Coordinates of C-alpha atoms and ligand atoms in Angstrom, one line a residue:
X120 CA -20.0 10.3 -6.9
X121 CA -16.4 10.7 -8.0
X122 CA -13.5 8.4 -7.5
X123 CA -13.3 8.2 -3.7
X124 CA -9.5 7.9 -3.9
X125 CA -8.9 10.9 -6.1
X126 CA -8.4 13.5 -3.4
X127 CA -6.6 11.2 -0.9
X128 CA -3.2 12.5 0.0
X129 CA -0.4 9.9 -0.2
X130 CA 2.4 10.2 2.4
X131 CA 5.9 9.3 1.5
X132 CA 7.0 5.7 1.7
X133 CA 8.9 4.6 4.8
X134 CA 12.5 5.1 3.5
X135 CA 11.5 8.4 1.9
X136 CA 9.9 9.7 5.1
X137 CA 13.0 8.7 7.2
X138 CA 15.2 10.6 4.6
X139 CA 12.9 13.7 4.9
X140 CA 13.4 13.6 8.7
X141 CA 17.1 13.0 8.5
X142 CA 17.5 15.9 6.0
X143 CA 15.6 18.2 8.3
X144 CA 17.0 17.4 11.7
X145 CA 20.4 19.3 11.3
X146 CA 18.4 22.4 10.3
X147 CA 16.3 22.5 13.5
X148 CA 17.7 24.6 16.3
X149 CA 16.6 25.7 19.8
X150 CA 17.5 28.0 22.7
X151 CA 19.1 25.1 24.5
X152 CA 20.2 21.6 23.5
X153 CA 17.2 20.1 25.3
X154 CA 14.9 22.5 23.4
X155 CA 16.5 21.6 20.1
X156 CA 16.3 17.8 20.6
X157 CA 12.6 18.2 21.7
X158 CA 11.9 20.1 18.6
X159 CA 13.5 17.5 16.5
X160 CA 11.4 14.8 17.9
X161 CA 8.3 16.9 17.6
X162 CA 9.2 17.2 13.9
X163 CA 9.5 13.4 13.6
X164 CA 6.1 13.0 15.3
X165 CA 4.5 15.4 12.8
X166 CA 5.9 13.3 9.9
X167 CA 4.7 10.0 11.5
X168 CA 1.3 11.5 11.9
X169 CA 1.1 11.7 8.1
X170 CA 0.5 7.9 8.2
X171 CA -2.2 8.3 10.8
X172 CA -4.0 11.0 8.8
X173 CA -3.6 8.9 5.7
X174 CA -5.3 5.9 7.3
X175 CA -8.0 8.1 8.8
X176 CA -8.9 9.6 5.5
X177 CA -8.7 6.3 3.6
X178 CA -12.3 5.7 2.2
X179 CA -14.3 3.3 4.4
X180 CA -13.9 0.1 2.4
X181 CA -17.3 -1.3 3.4
X182 CA -19.0 1.9 2.2
X183 CA -17.4 1.9 -1.2
X184 CA -19.5 1.6 -4.3
X185 CA -19.2 -2.1 -5.4
X186 CA -17.4 -0.9 -8.6
X187 CA -14.6 0.8 -6.6
X188 CA -14.5 -2.0 -3.9
X189 CA -13.9 -4.6 -6.6
X190 CA -11.5 -2.4 -8.4
X191 CA -9.6 -2.0 -5.2
X192 CA -9.4 -5.7 -4.7
X193 CA -8.3 -6.4 -8.3
X194 CA -5.7 -3.7 -8.2
X195 CA -4.4 -4.9 -4.9
X196 CA -4.2 -8.5 -6.1
X197 CA -5.1 -9.5 -2.5
X198 CA -8.3 -9.7 -0.6
X199 CA -10.1 -6.8 1.0
X200 CA -9.3 -8.4 4.4
X201 CA -5.6 -8.1 3.6
X202 CA -6.1 -4.4 2.9
X203 CA -8.0 -3.8 6.1
X204 CA -5.3 -5.6 8.1
X205 CA -2.6 -3.5 6.6
X206 CA -4.6 -0.3 7.3
X207 CA -4.9 -1.3 10.9
X208 CA -1.2 -2.1 11.1
X209 CA -0.4 1.4 9.8
X210 CA -2.8 2.9 12.3
X211 CA -1.2 1.0 15.2
X212 CA 2.3 1.6 14.0
X213 CA 1.9 5.4 13.8
X214 CA 0.2 5.5 17.2
X215 CA 3.0 3.5 18.8
X216 CA 5.6 5.6 17.1
X217 CA 3.9 8.8 18.3
X218 CA 3.8 7.5 21.9
X219 CA 7.5 6.5 21.8
X220 CA 8.4 9.9 20.6
X221 CA 6.2 11.5 23.3
X222 CA 7.8 9.4 26.0
X223 CA 11.3 10.5 24.9
X224 CA 10.3 14.1 24.7
X225 CA 9.2 13.9 28.3
X226 CA 12.4 12.1 29.3
X227 CA 14.5 14.8 27.6
X228 CA 12.5 17.5 29.5
X229 CA 13.4 15.8 32.8
X230 CA 16.9 14.8 31.9
X231 CA 20.3 16.4 32.2
X232 CA 21.3 18.6 29.2
X233 CA 24.2 16.3 28.4
X234 CA 21.8 13.4 27.8
X235 CA 19.4 15.1 25.5
X236 CA 21.2 14.4 22.2
X237 CA 21.7 10.7 23.1
X238 CA 18.0 10.4 24.0
X239 CA 16.9 12.0 20.7
X240 CA 19.1 9.6 18.7
X241 CA 17.7 6.7 20.6
X242 CA 14.1 7.8 19.9
X243 CA 15.0 8.3 16.3
X244 CA 16.5 4.8 16.0
X245 CA 13.6 3.1 17.7
X246 CA 10.9 4.8 15.7
X247 CA 12.8 4.3 12.4
X248 CA 13.2 0.6 13.1
X249 CA 9.5 0.3 14.0
X250 CA 8.5 1.9 10.7
X251 CA 10.9 -0.2 8.8
X252 CA 9.5 -3.3 10.4
X253 CA 6.1 -2.4 8.9
X254 CA 7.5 -1.1 5.6
X255 CA 5.9 -3.8 3.5
X256 CA 2.4 -2.9 4.6
X257 CA 2.9 0.8 4.5
X258 CA 4.6 1.0 1.1
X259 CA 2.1 -1.5 -0.4
X260 CA -1.0 0.6 0.7
X261 CA 0.7 3.7 -0.6
X262 CA 1.3 2.1 -4.0
X263 CA -2.2 0.8 -4.1
X264 CA -3.6 4.2 -3.3
X265 CA -1.5 5.8 -6.1
X266 CA -2.9 3.4 -8.6
X267 CA -6.5 3.9 -7.4
X268 CA -6.1 7.6 -7.7
X269 CA -5.4 7.2 -11.4
X270 CA -8.9 5.9 -12.0
X271 CA -10.1 9.4 -12.2
X272 CA -12.9 9.6 -14.7
X273 CA -15.3 6.9 -13.9
X274 CA -18.5 7.9 -12.0
X275 CA -20.3 4.7 -10.9
X276 CA -23.6 6.7 -10.4
X277 CA -23.7 8.1 -13.9
X278 CA -25.6 6.1 -16.6
X279 CA -22.9 4.3 -18.5
X280 CA -22.6 2.8 -21.9
X281 CA -20.0 0.0 -21.8
X282 CA -18.6 -1.2 -25.0
X283 CA -17.6 -4.8 -24.7
X284 CA -16.3 -7.6 -26.9
X285 CA -13.2 -9.6 -27.8
X286 CA -10.0 -7.7 -28.5
X287 CA -9.8 -5.8 -31.7
X288 CA -13.5 -5.8 -32.5
X289 CA -13.6 -2.0 -32.8
X290 CA -14.5 -0.9 -29.3
X291 CA -12.4 2.2 -29.0
X292 CA -13.3 3.2 -32.5
X293 CA -17.0 3.1 -31.5
X294 CA -16.4 5.1 -28.3
X295 CA -15.0 7.9 -30.4
X296 CA -18.0 7.8 -32.8
X297 CA -20.8 7.9 -30.2
X298 CA -19.4 10.2 -27.6
X299 CA -19.2 13.9 -28.5
X300 CA -15.7 15.0 -27.7
X301 CA -12.5 13.2 -28.4
X302 CA -12.4 10.6 -25.6
X303 CA -10.3 11.3 -22.6
X304 CA -7.8 8.7 -21.8
X305 CA -8.1 7.4 -18.2
X306 CA -5.6 5.2 -16.6
X307 CA -6.8 1.9 -15.3
X308 CA -4.8 1.1 -12.2
X309 CA -1.7 -1.1 -12.2
X310 CA -1.7 -1.5 -15.9
X311 CA -0.2 0.2 -18.9
X312 CA -3.5 -0.4 -20.6
X313 CA -5.9 2.5 -20.8
X314 CA -9.6 2.6 -21.1
X315 CA -11.3 5.3 -23.1
X316 CA -14.0 7.4 -21.4
X317 CA -16.2 9.7 -23.4
X318 CA -19.3 11.6 -22.5
X319 CA -22.5 12.6 -24.3
X320 CA -25.8 14.0 -23.4
X321 CA -29.3 12.5 -23.8
X322 CA -32.0 15.1 -23.2
X323 CA -29.8 16.8 -20.7
X324 CA -28.8 13.6 -19.0
X325 CA -25.0 13.1 -18.9
X326 CA -23.9 9.7 -20.0
X327 CA -20.4 8.2 -19.9
X328 CA -19.2 5.8 -22.5
X329 CA -16.3 3.5 -21.8
X330 CA -14.6 0.8 -23.8
X331 CA -13.6 -2.1 -21.7
X332 CA -10.2 -3.6 -22.5
X333 CA -10.6 -6.7 -24.7
X334 CA -11.8 -9.7 -22.7
X335 CA -11.0 -13.2 -23.8
X336 CA -13.4 -16.1 -23.5
X337 CA -11.8 -18.1 -20.7
X338 CA -12.5 -19.0 -17.1
X339 CA -12.4 -16.1 -14.6
X340 CA -9.5 -17.5 -12.6
X341 CA -7.3 -17.5 -15.7
X342 CA -8.2 -13.9 -16.5
X343 CA -5.6 -11.2 -16.1
X344 CA -6.1 -8.0 -14.2
X345 CA -7.2 -6.0 -17.2
X346 CA -9.9 -8.5 -18.1
X347 CA -11.1 -8.7 -14.5
X348 CA -11.4 -4.9 -14.4
X349 CA -13.5 -5.0 -17.6
X350 CA -15.8 -7.6 -16.1
X351 CA -16.0 -5.4 -12.9
X352 CA -17.3 -2.5 -15.1
X353 CA -19.8 -4.7 -16.7
X354 CA -21.0 -6.1 -13.4
X355 CA -21.0 -3.1 -11.2
X356 CA -21.6 0.1 -13.3
X357 CA -25.0 1.4 -13.8
X358 CA -24.8 0.4 -17.4
X359 CA -26.0 -0.7 -20.8
X360 CA -23.7 -3.0 -22.7
X361 CA -23.0 -2.6 -26.4
X362 CA -21.5 -5.9 -27.3
X363 CA -19.5 -5.9 -30.6
X364 CA -18.9 -8.9 -32.8
X365 CA -16.2 -8.6 -35.5
X366 CA -17.5 -10.3 -38.6
X367 CA -14.8 -9.1 -41.0
X368 CA -12.1 -11.1 -42.8
X369 CA -9.7 -9.6 -40.2
X370 CA -11.5 -11.1 -37.2
X371 CA -9.1 -12.6 -34.7
X372 CA -11.7 -14.7 -32.9
X373 CA -14.0 -17.5 -34.0
X374 CA -17.8 -17.0 -33.9
X375 CA -18.0 -19.5 -30.9
X376 CA -15.3 -17.6 -28.9
X377 CA -17.1 -14.3 -29.4
X378 CA -20.5 -15.9 -28.7
X379 CA -19.3 -17.6 -25.5
X380 CA -18.0 -14.2 -24.3
X381 CA -21.4 -12.6 -25.0
X382 CA -23.1 -15.3 -23.1
X383 CA -20.9 -14.8 -20.1
X384 CA -21.4 -11.0 -20.2
X385 CA -25.2 -11.5 -20.4
X386 CA -25.0 -13.3 -17.1
X387 CA -23.6 -10.2 -15.5
X388 CA -25.8 -7.7 -17.3
X389 CA -28.8 -8.5 -19.5
X390 CA -29.3 -4.9 -20.7
X391 CA -27.2 -5.4 -23.9
X392 CA -27.4 -4.2 -27.4
X393 CA -25.6 -6.5 -29.8
X394 CA -24.0 -5.1 -32.9
X395 CA -22.1 -6.9 -35.7
X396 CA -19.2 -4.5 -36.5
X397 CA -17.1 -4.1 -39.6
X398 CA -20.1 -4.7 -41.8
X399 CA -18.2 -2.8 -44.5
X400 CA -15.7 -5.7 -44.9
X401 CA -17.9 -8.6 -43.9
X402 CA -16.8 -12.2 -44.2
X403 CA -19.9 -13.9 -45.5
X404 CA -19.3 -17.2 -43.8
X405 CA -18.5 -15.6 -40.4
X406 CA -21.5 -13.3 -40.8
X407 CA -23.8 -16.2 -41.5
X408 CA -22.5 -18.2 -38.6
X409 CA -22.7 -15.4 -36.1
X410 CA -26.2 -14.3 -37.1
X411 CA -27.4 -17.9 -37.0
X412 CA -26.1 -18.3 -33.5
X413 CA -27.8 -15.1 -32.4
X414 CA -31.1 -16.0 -34.0
X415 CA -31.1 -19.5 -32.5
X416 CA -30.8 -17.8 -29.1
X417 CA -33.5 -15.3 -29.9
X418 CA -31.0 -12.4 -29.6
X419 CA -31.6 -9.3 -31.7
X420 CA -28.7 -7.6 -33.3
X421 CA -27.8 -4.5 -35.3
X422 CA -25.3 -4.2 -38.1
X423 CA -22.7 -1.4 -38.0
X424 CA -19.4 -0.1 -39.2
X425 CA -17.9 2.0 -36.4
X426 CA -15.1 3.2 -38.7
X427 CA -17.3 4.0 -41.7
X428 CA -20.3 5.4 -39.8
X429 CA -22.8 2.7 -41.0
X430 CA -25.7 2.1 -38.7
X431 CA -24.3 4.4 -36.0
X432 CA -27.3 6.7 -36.0
X433 CA -29.6 3.7 -35.4
X434 CA -27.3 2.4 -32.7
X435 CA -27.3 5.8 -31.0
X436 CA -31.1 5.9 -31.1
X437 CA -31.3 2.5 -29.4
X438 CA -28.8 3.6 -26.8
X439 CA -30.9 6.7 -26.1
X440 CA -34.1 4.6 -25.7
X441 CA -32.4 2.2 -23.2
X442 CA -30.7 5.0 -21.2
X443 CA -34.1 6.8 -20.9
X444 CA -35.7 3.6 -19.8
X445 CA -32.9 2.9 -17.3
X446 CA -33.1 6.4 -15.8
X447 CA -36.9 6.2 -15.4
X448 CA -36.6 3.1 -13.2
Ligands
GDP269 P1 -10.7 -2.6 -29.9 O1 -9.4 -3.3 -29.6 O2 -11.9 -3.5 -29.8 O3 -10.8 -1.3 -29.1 O4 -10.6 -2.2 -31.4 P2 -10.2 -0.9 -32.2 O5 -11.2 0.2 -32.1 O6 -8.8 -0.5 -31.7 O7 -10.2 -1.4 -33.7 C1 -9.4 -2.5 -34.1 C2 -9.2 -2.4 -35.6 O8 -10.4 -2.5 -36.3 C3 -8.6 -1.1 -36.0 O9 -7.6 -1.3 -37.0 C4 -9.8 -0.3 -36.6 O10 -9.4 0.6 -37.6 C5 -10.6 -1.5 -37.1 N1 -12.0 -1.2 -37.2 C6 -12.8 -0.7 -36.3 N2 -14.1 -0.5 -36.7 C7 -14.1 -1.0 -38.0 C8 -15.1 -1.0 -39.0 O11 -16.2 -0.7 -38.9 N3 -14.7 -1.6 -40.2 C9 -13.4 -1.9 -40.5 N4 -13.1 -2.4 -41.7 N5 -12.4 -1.9 -39.5 C10 -12.8 -1.4 -38.3

């Protein structure tokens, strides 16, 4: 299953739509004045229907894969209910606008030729002010959709290897080492931050590898949008976690901060491979502390250097084993 928003067509925002109509009206002609004004309103109706088509083709929120449903909510920064309310407002507004336009079209048909232009302008004014009254909702859902469309490369049904860990531990370096091609860069909605998505094959099974933007060890409600998206991937993708510790002298986070994050991630997804990265420039004290914490909690770990290709083949073998086990289930 691909991103359900990818193919959704976005209509113009309210002011842009009105501008399109205003720009077009003088170019519409007819055999009579009445005919011309009717054609103008029919054109406006066609434009208004773009909102109706948009709402009708919007993915059914309740049928979305949990990954996309949660991504939608995080991107929106408001609840799913708010999104549903807005969608139904857009639906109602476009139906009402259409019926106003139809009513005026009928009136023009029955009216005197001299009144036709006045009626057309009245209809234009009424419909434009109706759309403007609902502008906040309409424009917001359009922006939200544009951002969701950017999430193009993540397939929630595909087995996924999710590289997680604190910022700067070497996640994107590892993605480029374990996935075949140079990783594609996919935009994550509403942020300037990107996540890397790479692919590789295990016995003909296509696997995607993503690095989650660095997550800090802090309560969920204090987490920013980027971190919440990373947690969403960990929770809702069909995935194996590769959790990286940085045990080098350059490590930015203490053993406890890194370990607490691991503990939280394990609550969401227990299928995790733990790797101590940057083994080529290890800080002995840090290494001893991290490995002690892991042993005390009966957690196995591997030692790697993503940058210098140390332990990468073993890590790949372990990933392969886990993917095959996961696919069998
Ligand atoms: P991310 O923020 O977790 O994605 O981390 P990056 O992959 O961007 O790496 C952060 C820094 O760590 C970069 O300067 C990398 O060159 C460096 N780095 C990554 N892996 C290793 C490694 O195995 N050894 C050493 N010494 N540095 C590494």
